[in-house]
Coordinates of C-alpha atoms in Angstrom, one line a residue:
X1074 CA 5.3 -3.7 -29.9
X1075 CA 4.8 0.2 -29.2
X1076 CA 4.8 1.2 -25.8
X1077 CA 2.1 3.8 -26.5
X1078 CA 0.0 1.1 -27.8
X1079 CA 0.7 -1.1 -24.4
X1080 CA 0.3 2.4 -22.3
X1081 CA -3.4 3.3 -23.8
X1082 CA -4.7 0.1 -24.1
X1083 CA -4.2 -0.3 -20.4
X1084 CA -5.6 2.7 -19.6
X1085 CA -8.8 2.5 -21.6
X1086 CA -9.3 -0.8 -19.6
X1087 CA -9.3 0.5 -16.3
X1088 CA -11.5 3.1 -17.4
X1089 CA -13.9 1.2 -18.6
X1090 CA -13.6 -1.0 -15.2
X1091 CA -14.2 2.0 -13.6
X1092 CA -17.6 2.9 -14.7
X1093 CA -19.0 -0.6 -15.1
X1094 CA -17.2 -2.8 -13.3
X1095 CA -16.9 -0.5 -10.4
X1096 CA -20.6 0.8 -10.7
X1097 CA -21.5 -3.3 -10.6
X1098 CA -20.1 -3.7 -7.5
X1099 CA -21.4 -0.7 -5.6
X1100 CA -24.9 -1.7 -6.5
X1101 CA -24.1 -5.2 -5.2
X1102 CA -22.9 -4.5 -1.7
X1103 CA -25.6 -1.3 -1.0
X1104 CA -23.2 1.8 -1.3
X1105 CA -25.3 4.2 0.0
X1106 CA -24.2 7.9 -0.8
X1107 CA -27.2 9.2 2.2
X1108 CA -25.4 7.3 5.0
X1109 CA -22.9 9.1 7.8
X1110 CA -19.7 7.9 7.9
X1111 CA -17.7 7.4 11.0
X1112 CA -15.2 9.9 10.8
X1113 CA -18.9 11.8 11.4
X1114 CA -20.4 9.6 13.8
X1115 CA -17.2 9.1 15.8
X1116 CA -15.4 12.2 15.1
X1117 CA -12.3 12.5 18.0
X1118 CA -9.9 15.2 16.3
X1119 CA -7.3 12.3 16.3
X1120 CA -7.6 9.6 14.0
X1121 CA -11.4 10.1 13.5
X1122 CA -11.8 13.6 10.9
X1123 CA -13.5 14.2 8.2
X1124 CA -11.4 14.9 4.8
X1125 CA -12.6 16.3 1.6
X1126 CA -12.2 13.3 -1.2
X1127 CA -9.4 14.8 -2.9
X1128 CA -7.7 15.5 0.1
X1129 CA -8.2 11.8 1.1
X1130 CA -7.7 9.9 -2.3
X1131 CA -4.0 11.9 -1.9
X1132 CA -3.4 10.4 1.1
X1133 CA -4.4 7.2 0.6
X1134 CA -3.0 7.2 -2.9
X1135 CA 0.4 8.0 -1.4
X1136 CA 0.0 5.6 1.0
X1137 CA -0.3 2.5 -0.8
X1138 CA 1.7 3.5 -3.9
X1139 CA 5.4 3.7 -2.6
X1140 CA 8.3 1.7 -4.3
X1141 CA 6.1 -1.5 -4.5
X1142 CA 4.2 -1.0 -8.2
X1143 CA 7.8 0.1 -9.1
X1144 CA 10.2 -2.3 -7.8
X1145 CA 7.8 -5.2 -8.5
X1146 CA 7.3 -5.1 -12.2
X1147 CA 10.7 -4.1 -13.0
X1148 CA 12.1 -7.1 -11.3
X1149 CA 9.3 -9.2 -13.0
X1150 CA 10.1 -8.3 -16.4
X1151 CA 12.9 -11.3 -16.2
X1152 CA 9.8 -12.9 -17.4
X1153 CA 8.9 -11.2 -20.7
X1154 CA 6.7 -8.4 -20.6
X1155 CA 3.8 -10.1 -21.8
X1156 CA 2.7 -12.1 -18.7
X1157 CA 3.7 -8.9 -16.6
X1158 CA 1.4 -6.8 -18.5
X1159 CA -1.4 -8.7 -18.2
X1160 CA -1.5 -9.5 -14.6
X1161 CA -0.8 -5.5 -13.4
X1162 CA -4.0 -5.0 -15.9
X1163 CA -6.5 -8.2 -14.9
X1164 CA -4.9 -8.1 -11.7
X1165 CA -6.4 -4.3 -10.7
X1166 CA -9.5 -5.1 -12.6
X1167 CA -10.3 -7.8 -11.0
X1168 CA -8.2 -8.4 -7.6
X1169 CA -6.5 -5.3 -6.0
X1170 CA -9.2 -2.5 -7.0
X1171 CA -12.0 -5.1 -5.8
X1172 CA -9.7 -5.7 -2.6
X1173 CA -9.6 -2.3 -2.0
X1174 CA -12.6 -1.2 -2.7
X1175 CA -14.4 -3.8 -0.4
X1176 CA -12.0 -3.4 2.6
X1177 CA -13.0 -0.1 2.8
X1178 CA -16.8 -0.3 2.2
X1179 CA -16.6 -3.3 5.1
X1180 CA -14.7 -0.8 7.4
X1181 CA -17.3 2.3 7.5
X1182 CA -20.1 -0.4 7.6
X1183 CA -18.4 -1.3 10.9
X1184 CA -17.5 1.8 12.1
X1185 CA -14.0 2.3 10.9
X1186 CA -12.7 -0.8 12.6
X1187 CA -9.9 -2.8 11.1
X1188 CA -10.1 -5.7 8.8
X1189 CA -9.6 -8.0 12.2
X1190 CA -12.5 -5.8 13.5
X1191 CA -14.7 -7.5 10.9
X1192 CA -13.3 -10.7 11.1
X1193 CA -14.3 -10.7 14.9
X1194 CA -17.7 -9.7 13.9
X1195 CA -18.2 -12.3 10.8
X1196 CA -16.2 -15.0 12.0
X1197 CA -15.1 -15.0 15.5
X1198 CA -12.9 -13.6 18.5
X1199 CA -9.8 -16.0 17.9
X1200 CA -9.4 -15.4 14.3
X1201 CA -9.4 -11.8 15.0
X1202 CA -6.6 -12.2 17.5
X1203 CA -4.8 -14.2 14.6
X1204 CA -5.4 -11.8 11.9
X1205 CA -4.1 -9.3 14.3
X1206 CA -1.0 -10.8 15.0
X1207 CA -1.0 -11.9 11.2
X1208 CA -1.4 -8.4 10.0
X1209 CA 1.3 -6.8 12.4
X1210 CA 4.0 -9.5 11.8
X1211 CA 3.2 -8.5 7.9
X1212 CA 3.7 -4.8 8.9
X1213 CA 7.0 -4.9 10.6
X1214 CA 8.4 -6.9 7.4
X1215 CA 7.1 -3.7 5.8
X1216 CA 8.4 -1.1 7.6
X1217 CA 11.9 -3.2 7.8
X1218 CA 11.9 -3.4 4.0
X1219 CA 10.9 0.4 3.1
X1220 CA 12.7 1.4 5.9
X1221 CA 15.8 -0.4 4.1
X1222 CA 14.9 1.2 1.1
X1223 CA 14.6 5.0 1.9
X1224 CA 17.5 4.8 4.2
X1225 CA 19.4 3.1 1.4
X1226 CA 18.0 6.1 -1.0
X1227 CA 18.9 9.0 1.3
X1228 CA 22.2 7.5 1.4
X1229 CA 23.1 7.5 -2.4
X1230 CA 20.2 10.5 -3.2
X1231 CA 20.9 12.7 -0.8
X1232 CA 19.1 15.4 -2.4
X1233 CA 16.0 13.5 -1.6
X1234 CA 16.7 13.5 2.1
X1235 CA 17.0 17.3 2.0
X1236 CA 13.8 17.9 -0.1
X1237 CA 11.9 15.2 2.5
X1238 CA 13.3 16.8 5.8
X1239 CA 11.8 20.0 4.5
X1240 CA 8.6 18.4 3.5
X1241 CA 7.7 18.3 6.6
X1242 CA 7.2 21.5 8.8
X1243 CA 5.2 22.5 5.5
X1244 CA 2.9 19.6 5.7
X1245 CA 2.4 20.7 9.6
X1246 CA 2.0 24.4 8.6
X1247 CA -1.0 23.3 5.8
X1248 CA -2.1 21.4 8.0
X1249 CA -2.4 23.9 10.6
X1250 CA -3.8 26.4 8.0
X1251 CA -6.9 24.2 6.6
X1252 CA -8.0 22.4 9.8
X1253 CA -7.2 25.4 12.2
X1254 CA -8.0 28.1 10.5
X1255 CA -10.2 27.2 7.9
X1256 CA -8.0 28.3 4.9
X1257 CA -9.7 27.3 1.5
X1258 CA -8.7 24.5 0.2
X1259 CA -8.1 25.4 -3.1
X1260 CA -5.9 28.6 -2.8
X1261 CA -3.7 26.8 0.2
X1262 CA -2.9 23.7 -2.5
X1263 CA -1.2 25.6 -4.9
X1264 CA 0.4 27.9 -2.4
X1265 CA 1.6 24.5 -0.8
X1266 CA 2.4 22.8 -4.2
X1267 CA 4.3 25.5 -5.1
X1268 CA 6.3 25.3 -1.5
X1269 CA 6.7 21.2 -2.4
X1270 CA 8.5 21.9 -5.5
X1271 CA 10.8 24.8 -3.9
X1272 CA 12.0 21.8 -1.5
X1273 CA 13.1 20.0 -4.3
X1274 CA 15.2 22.3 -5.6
X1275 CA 16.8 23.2 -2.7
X1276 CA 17.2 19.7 -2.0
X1277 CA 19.6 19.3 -5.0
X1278 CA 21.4 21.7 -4.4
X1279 CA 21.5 21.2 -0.4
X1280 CA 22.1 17.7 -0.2
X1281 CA 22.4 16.3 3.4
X1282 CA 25.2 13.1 4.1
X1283 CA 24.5 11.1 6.7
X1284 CA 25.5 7.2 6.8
X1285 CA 22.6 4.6 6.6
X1286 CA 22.7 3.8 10.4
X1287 CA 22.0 7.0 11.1
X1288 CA 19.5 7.2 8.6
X1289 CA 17.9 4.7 10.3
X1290 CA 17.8 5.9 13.7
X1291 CA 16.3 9.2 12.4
X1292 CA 13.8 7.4 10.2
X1293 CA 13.0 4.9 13.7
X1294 CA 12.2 8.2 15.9
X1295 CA 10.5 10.3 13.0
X1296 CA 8.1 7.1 12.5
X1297 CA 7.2 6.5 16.2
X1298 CA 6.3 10.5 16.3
X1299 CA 4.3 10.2 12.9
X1300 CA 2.2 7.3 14.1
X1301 CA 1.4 9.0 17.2
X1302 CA 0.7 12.7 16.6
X1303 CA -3.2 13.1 15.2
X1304 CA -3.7 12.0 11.7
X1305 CA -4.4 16.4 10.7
X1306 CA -1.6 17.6 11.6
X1307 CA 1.4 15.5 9.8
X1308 CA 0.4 12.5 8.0
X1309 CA -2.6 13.3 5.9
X1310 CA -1.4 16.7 4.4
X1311 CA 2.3 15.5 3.9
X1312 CA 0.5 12.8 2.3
X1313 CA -1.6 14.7 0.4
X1314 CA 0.8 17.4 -0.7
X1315 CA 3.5 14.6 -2.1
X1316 CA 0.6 12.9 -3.9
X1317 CA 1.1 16.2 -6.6
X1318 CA 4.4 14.7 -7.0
X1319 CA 3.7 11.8 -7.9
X1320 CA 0.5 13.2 -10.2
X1321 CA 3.1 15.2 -11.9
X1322 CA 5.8 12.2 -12.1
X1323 CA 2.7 9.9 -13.7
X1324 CA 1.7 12.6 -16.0
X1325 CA 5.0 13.3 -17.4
X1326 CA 5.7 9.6 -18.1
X1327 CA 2.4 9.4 -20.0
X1328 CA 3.4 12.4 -22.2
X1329 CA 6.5 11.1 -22.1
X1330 CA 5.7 7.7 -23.5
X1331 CA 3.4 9.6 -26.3
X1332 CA 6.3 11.8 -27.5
X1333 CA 9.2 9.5 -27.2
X1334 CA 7.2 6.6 -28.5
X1335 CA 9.4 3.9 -26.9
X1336 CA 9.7 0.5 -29.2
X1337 CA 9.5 -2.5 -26.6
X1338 CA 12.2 -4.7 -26.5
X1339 CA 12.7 -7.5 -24.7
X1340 CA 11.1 -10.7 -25.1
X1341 CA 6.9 -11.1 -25.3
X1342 CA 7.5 -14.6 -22.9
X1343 CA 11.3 -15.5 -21.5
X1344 CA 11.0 -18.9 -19.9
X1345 CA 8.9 -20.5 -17.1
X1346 CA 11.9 -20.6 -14.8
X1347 CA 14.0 -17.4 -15.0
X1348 CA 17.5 -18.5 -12.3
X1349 CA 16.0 -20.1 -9.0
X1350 CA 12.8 -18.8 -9.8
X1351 CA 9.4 -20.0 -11.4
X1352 CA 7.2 -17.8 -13.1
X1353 CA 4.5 -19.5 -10.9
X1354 CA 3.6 -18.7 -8.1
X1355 CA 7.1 -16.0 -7.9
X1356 CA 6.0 -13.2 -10.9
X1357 CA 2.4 -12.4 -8.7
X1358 CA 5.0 -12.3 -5.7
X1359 CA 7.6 -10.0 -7.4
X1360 CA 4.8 -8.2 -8.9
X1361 CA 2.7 -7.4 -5.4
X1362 CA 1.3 -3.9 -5.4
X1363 CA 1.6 -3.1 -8.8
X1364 CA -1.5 -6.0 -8.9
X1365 CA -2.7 -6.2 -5.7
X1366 CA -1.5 -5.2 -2.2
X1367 CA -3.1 -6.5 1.6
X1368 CA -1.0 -3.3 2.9
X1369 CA -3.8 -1.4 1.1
X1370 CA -6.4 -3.5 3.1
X1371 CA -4.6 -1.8 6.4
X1372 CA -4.5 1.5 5.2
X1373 CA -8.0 1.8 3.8
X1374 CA -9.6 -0.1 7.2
X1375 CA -6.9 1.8 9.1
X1376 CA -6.7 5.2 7.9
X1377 CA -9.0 5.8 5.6
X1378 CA -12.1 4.8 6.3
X1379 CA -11.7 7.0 9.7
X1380 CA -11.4 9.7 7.5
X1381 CA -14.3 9.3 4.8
X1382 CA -16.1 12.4 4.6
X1383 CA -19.1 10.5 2.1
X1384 CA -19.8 6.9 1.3
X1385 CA -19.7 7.8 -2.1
X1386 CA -16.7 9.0 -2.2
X1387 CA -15.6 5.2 -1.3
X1388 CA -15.7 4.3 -5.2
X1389 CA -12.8 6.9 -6.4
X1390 CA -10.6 6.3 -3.4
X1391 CA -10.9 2.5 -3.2
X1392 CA -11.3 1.8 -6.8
X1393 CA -9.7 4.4 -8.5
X1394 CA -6.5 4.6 -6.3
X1395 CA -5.8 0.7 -7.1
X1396 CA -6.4 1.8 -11.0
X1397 CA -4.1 4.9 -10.8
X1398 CA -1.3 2.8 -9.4
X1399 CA -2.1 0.2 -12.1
X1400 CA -0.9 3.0 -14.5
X1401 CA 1.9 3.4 -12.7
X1402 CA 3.0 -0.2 -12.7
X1403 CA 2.5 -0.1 -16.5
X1404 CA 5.1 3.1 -16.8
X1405 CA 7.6 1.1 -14.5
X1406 CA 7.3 -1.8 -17.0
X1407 CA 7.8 0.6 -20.2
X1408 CA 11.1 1.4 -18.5
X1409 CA 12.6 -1.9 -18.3
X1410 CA 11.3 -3.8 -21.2
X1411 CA 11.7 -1.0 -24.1
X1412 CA 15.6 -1.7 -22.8
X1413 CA 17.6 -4.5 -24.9
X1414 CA 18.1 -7.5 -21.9
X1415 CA 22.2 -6.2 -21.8
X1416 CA 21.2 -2.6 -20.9
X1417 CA 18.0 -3.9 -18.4
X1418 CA 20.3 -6.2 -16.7
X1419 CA 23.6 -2.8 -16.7
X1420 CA 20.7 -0.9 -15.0
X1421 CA 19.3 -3.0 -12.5
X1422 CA 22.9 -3.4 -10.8
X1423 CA 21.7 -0.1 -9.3
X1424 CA 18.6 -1.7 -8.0
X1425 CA 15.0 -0.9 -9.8
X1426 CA 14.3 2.8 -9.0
X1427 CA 17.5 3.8 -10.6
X1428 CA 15.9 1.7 -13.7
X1429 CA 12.6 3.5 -13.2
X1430 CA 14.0 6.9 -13.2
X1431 CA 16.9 6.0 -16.2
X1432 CA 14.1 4.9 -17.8
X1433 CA 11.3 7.8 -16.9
X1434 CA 13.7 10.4 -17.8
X1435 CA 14.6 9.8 -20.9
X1436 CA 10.8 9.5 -22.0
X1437 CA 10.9 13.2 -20.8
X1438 CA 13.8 14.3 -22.6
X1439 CA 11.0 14.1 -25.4
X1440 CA 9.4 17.9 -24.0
X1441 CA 12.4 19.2 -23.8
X1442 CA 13.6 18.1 -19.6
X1443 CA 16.8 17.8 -18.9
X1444 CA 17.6 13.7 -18.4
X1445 CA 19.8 14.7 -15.4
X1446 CA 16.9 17.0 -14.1
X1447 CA 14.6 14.2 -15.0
X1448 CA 16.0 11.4 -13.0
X1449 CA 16.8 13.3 -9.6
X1450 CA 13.3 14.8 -9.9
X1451 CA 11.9 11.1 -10.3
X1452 CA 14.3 9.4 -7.6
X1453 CA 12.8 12.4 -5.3
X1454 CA 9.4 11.5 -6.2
X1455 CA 10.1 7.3 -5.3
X1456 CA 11.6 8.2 -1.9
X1457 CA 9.6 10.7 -1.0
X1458 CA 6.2 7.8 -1.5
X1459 CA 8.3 4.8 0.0
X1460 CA 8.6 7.2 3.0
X1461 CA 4.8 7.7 2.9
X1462 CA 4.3 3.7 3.0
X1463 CA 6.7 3.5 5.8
X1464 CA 4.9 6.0 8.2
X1465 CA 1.6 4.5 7.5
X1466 CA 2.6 1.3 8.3
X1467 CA 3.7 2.4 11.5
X1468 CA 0.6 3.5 12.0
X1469 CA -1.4 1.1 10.7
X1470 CA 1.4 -1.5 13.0
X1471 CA 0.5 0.6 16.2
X1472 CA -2.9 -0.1 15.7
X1473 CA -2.9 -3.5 15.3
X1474 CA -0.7 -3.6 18.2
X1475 CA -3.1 -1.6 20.2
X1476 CA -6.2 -3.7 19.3
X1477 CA -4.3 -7.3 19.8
X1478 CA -4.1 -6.6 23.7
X1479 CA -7.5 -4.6 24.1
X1480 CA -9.7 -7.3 22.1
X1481 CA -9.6 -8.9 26.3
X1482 CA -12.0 -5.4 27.0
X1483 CA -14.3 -6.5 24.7
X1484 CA -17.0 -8.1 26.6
X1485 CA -19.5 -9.5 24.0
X1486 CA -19.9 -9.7 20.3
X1487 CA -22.8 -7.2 20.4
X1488 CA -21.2 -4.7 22.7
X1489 CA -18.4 -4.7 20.0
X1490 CA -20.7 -3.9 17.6
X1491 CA -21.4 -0.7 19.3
X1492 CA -18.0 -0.2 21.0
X1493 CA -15.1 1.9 19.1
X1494 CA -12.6 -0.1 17.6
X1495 CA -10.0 0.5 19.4
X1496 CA -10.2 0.9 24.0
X1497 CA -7.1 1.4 25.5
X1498 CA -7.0 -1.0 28.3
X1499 CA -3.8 -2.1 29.2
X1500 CA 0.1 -1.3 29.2
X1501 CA 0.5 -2.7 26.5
X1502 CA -2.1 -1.5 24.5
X1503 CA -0.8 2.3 25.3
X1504 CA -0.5 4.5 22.1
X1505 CA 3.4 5.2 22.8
X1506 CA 4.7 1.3 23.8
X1507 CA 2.3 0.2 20.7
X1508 CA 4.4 2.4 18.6
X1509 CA 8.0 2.1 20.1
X1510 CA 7.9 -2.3 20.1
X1511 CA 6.6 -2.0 16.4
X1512 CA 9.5 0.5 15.2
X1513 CA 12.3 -1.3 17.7
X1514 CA 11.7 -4.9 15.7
X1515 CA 11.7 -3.0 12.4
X1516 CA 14.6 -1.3 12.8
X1517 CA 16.6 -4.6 13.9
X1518 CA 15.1 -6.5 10.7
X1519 CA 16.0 -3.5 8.5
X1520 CA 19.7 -4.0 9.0
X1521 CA 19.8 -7.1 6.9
X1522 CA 19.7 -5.7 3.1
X1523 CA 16.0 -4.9 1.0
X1524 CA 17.1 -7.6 -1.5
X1525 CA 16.8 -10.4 1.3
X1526 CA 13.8 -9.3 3.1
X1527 CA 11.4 -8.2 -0.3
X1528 CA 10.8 -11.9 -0.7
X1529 CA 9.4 -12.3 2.0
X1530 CA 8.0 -9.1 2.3
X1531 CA 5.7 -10.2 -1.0
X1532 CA 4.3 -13.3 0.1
X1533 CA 3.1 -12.1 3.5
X1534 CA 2.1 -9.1 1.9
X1535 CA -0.4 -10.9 -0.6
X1536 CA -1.4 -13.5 2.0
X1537 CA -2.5 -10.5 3.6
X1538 CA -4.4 -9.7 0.6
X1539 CA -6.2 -13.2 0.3
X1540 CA -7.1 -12.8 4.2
X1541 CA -8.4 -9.6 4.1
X1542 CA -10.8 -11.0 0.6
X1543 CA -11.8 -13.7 3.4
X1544 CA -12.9 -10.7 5.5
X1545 CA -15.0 -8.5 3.3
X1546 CA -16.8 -12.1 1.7
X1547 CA -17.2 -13.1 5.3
X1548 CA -19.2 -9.8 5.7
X1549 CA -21.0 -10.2 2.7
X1550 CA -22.2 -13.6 3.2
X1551 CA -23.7 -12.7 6.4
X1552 CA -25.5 -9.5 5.2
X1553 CA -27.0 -12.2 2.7
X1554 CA -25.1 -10.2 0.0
X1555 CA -23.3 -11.6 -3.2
X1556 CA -19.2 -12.3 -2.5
X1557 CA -19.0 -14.3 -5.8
X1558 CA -16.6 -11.6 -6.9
X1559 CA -14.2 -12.1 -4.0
X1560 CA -14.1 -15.7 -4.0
X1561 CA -11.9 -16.4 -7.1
X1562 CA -9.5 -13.7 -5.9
X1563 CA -9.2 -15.1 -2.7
X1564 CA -8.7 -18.4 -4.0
X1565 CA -6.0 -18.0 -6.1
X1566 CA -3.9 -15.8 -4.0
X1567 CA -3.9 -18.2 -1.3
X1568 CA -2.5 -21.0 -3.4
X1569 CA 0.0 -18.6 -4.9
X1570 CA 1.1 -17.6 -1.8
X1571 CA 1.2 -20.2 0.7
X1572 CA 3.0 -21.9 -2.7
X1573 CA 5.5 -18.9 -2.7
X1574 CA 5.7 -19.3 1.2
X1575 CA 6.8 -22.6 1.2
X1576 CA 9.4 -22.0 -1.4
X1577 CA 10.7 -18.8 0.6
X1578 CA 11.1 -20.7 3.6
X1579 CA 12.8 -22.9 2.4
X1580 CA 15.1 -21.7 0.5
X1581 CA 16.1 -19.2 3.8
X1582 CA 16.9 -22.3 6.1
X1583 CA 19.4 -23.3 3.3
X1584 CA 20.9 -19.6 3.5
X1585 CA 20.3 -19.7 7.4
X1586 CA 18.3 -16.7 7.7
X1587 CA 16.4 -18.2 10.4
X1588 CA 14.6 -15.0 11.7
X1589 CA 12.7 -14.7 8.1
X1590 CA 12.2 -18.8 8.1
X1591 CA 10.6 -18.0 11.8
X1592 CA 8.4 -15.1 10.0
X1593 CA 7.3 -17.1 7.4
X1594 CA 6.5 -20.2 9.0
X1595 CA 4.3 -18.5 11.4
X1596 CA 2.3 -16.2 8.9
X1597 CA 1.8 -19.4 6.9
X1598 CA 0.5 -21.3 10.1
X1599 CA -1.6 -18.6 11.0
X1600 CA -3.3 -18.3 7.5
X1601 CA -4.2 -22.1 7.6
X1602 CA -5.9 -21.6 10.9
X1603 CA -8.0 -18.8 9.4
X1604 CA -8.7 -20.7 6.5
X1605 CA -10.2 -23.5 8.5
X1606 CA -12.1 -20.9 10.9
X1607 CA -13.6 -18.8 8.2
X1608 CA -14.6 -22.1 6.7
X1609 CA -18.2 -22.4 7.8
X1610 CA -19.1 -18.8 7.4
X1611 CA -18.1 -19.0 3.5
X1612 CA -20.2 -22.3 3.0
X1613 CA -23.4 -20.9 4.6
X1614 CA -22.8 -23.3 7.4
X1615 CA -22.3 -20.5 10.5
X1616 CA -24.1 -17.3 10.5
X1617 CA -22.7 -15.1 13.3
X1618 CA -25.2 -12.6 14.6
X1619 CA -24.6 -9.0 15.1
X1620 CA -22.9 -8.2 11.3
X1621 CA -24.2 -4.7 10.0
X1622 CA -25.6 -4.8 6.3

């Protein structure tokens, strides 16, 4: 099988889904290009600001892409690269890009509150204070497994903790420069661009050692002063200016892949059990974002939908980001399986990235890079995103913090509907002990390794996904819209991962992890209790009032 073959056929598919899939779905849930959004309507110079789309879909592309659609399929391939292939393609046709798209939609129709905003609204108070604590128990497995995984990178890259160190000042001085003092946006991008990729290079040759605790306690205060500062001044341009690395990393392992024309390897279809693992429900669990992705649900009702500068613009930034990390996914797959399974298996001893970038730079040996050149540029690129993910999770964890203890201020359903999402009204609910709780648990689970906690990591993550499915067809069924196209999804990622729990949980009370058995066995109680309280609002049985259309 040729990788090009593999490469365009994917990527005719999600164009095509696009335009007509895409399209479909806009005209069934009302986009409406003529509406305000609420980083308009509630515009606070903090988390509330308008961004121009390109601006945004870098930001929220960098956001959700991190090491998941990376790690994932390379660890799937054990599989064969057959079954891989074809969920990372249906699976953003059909799941994540629909998740994603959906979330957001739902959060500017409810003015930019969360996904347990909505489920307040749509199904009631109590499963919003369960989703709540749902989604933040998800997020500090997050942060504890990326945080695990750039600390781990900075240690044996540390060129990449250079080039990320100086990232930032830059992404504070562009921000400054457009939202300050009106720069254009166009000249300041490349002028910034150019800056990114001068980092880079001084980062390798100006690495920085430290040892991974002390990564970790830098990463710890560097995420509690990312999640707090508003959104304009660090997070949104350093997210936006690293998206171009990733642009360029994508684009040069698609002309890559044309030139070197890679022959795939390994097998089409291994076995259904690959070691202790089954291929159902554990390749959608190893898989995660490189398919679909609740995180994504968090950042685009967290961050992004505060940020929307047009309802229009929800299409290419919901849609289109899933589909652009789809591609990726499919480029991290070319680099394992057009390896021979001795090589793949030499390769992965130094975990997946250093397989993804092996593999990425000698596709661009093809145009004449240097391999060497090729793979630091790439691990550079894979740190520099899972950092991204890590301090928009924080974020996204402080919120969810915040909200959990001010739902009490909330007096009725239909003052909510006209509150703001968030009202600060307690200790706990503070901005600053929000933050430091969220990081402080992270940081303790992050010093047990990446490989024990991703796992876990997966499954919450995707329950997350089926949950936040439950919220957006909630919506819809009560603004008498059609959710048809939700209700599969959400189907089937429940049973594969409350499947995938059950496995994960037990199998850590037979290692003794019991702080990940604790994890899982509440996220999978919690889940069933939404289940059974969205219940009646799915089957037409309870309409709750007050839901915006």
């Amino acid at each position: 099988m040729s990788g090009i073959l593999l490469l365009v056929i994917a990527i005719i598919l999600f164009a095509l889904a696009y335009v007509y899939y895409a399209g479909w779905l806009g005209k069934q849930w009302g986009l409406d290009v003529t509406r305000e959004t609420p980083a308009h309507t509630m515009y606070d110079g903090v988390d509330y600001v308008p961004a121009k789309a390109p601006v945004l879909l870098g930001h929220h592309f960098a956001s959700i892409a991190g090491a998941g659609p990376i790690n994932g399929p390379i660890l799937a391939a054990t599989f064969g690269w057959i079954p891989v292939t074809l969920w990372i393609i249906l699976g953003n046709i059909f799941f994540g890009a629909v998740h994603d798209f959906g979330s957001l939609l739902a959060s500017i129709r409810h003015k930019g509150m969360s996904i347990g905003g909505i489920i307040e609204l749509n199904v009631g108070t109590a499963a919003k204070r369960l989703f709540l604590l749902f989604s933040w128990l998800t997020l500090v497995l997050i942060i504890a497994a990326f945080g695990n995984i750039v600390a781990d990178t900075f240690v044996s890259t540390p060129q990449a903790a250079t080039s990320s160190l100086l990232f930032m000042p830059l992404a504070v001085v562009f921000g400054f420069a457009i939202y300050r003092r009106n720069a254009p946006l166009f000249l300041s991008t490349i002028v910034g661009v150019v800056i990114l990729f001068l980092c880079v290079v001084l980062g390798v040759y100006m690495p920085l050692h430290l040892s991974k605790t002390a990564w970790l306690i830098i990463l710890s205060f560097y995420i509690i002063a990312a999640s707090i500062l508003p959104v304009w001044i660090l997070l949104q341009p350093r997210d936006y200016l690293n998206s171009f690395l990733l642009y360029a990393m994508i684009l040069g392992g698609v002309i890559g892949v044309i030139l070197y024309h890679p022959t795939i390897q390994m097998p089409a279809i291994t076995s259904f059990k690959v070691g202790s693992n089954y291929l159902f429900p554990m390749l959608f669990i190893t898989i995660a974002c490189g398919a679909i992705s609740g995180f994504h649900s968090l950042v685009a009702s967290g961050t992004t939908a505060k940020q929307l500068d047009k309802e229009g613009d929800a299409k290419v930034i919901g849609y289109g980001g899933m589909l652009i990390e789809g591609v990726l996914a499919i480029l991290a797959t070319l680099t394992a399986v057009y390896l021979t399974k001795e090589n793949y298996g030499a390769l992965l001893k130094g975990g997946p990235v250093n397989v993804f970038a092996t593999g990425l730079a000698t596709f661009m040996t093809s145009f004449g890079l240097d391999a060497t050149t090729g793979k630091t540029f790439t691990a550079l690129a894979v740190s520099a995103f899972a950092l991204t993910t890590l301090d928009t999770a924080t974020r996204l964890g402080r919120f969810a913090f915040q909200e959990f203890f001010a739902t009490a201020a909330t007096p009725s359903q239909a003052e909510a509907a006209e509150a703001r999402p968030v009202t600060t009204v307690s200790f706990l609910a503070n901005r600053y002990v929000a933050s430091i709780v969220t990081v402080a648990i992270s940081v303790w689970l992050a010093f047990t390794s990446w490989s024990v906690i991703w796992p876990m990591f997966g499954s919450a993550n995707q329950l997350l996904a089926a949950v936040a499915l439950l919220a957006v067809a909630a919506w819809l069924a009560n603004a008498g819209k059609n959710n048809k196209m939700l209700i599969f999804p959400m189907i089937f990622m429940f049973i594969v991962t409350l499947t995938a729990l059950g496995f994960l949980i037990r199998d850590n009370v037979a290692r003794g992890n019991y702080a990940l058995v604790f994890f899982g066995a509440l996220l999978f109680i919690l889940a069933i209790i939404l289940i059974a309280l969205a219940y009646n609002v799915l089957t037409g049985k309870k309409k709750r009032a007050g839901a915006p259309v």
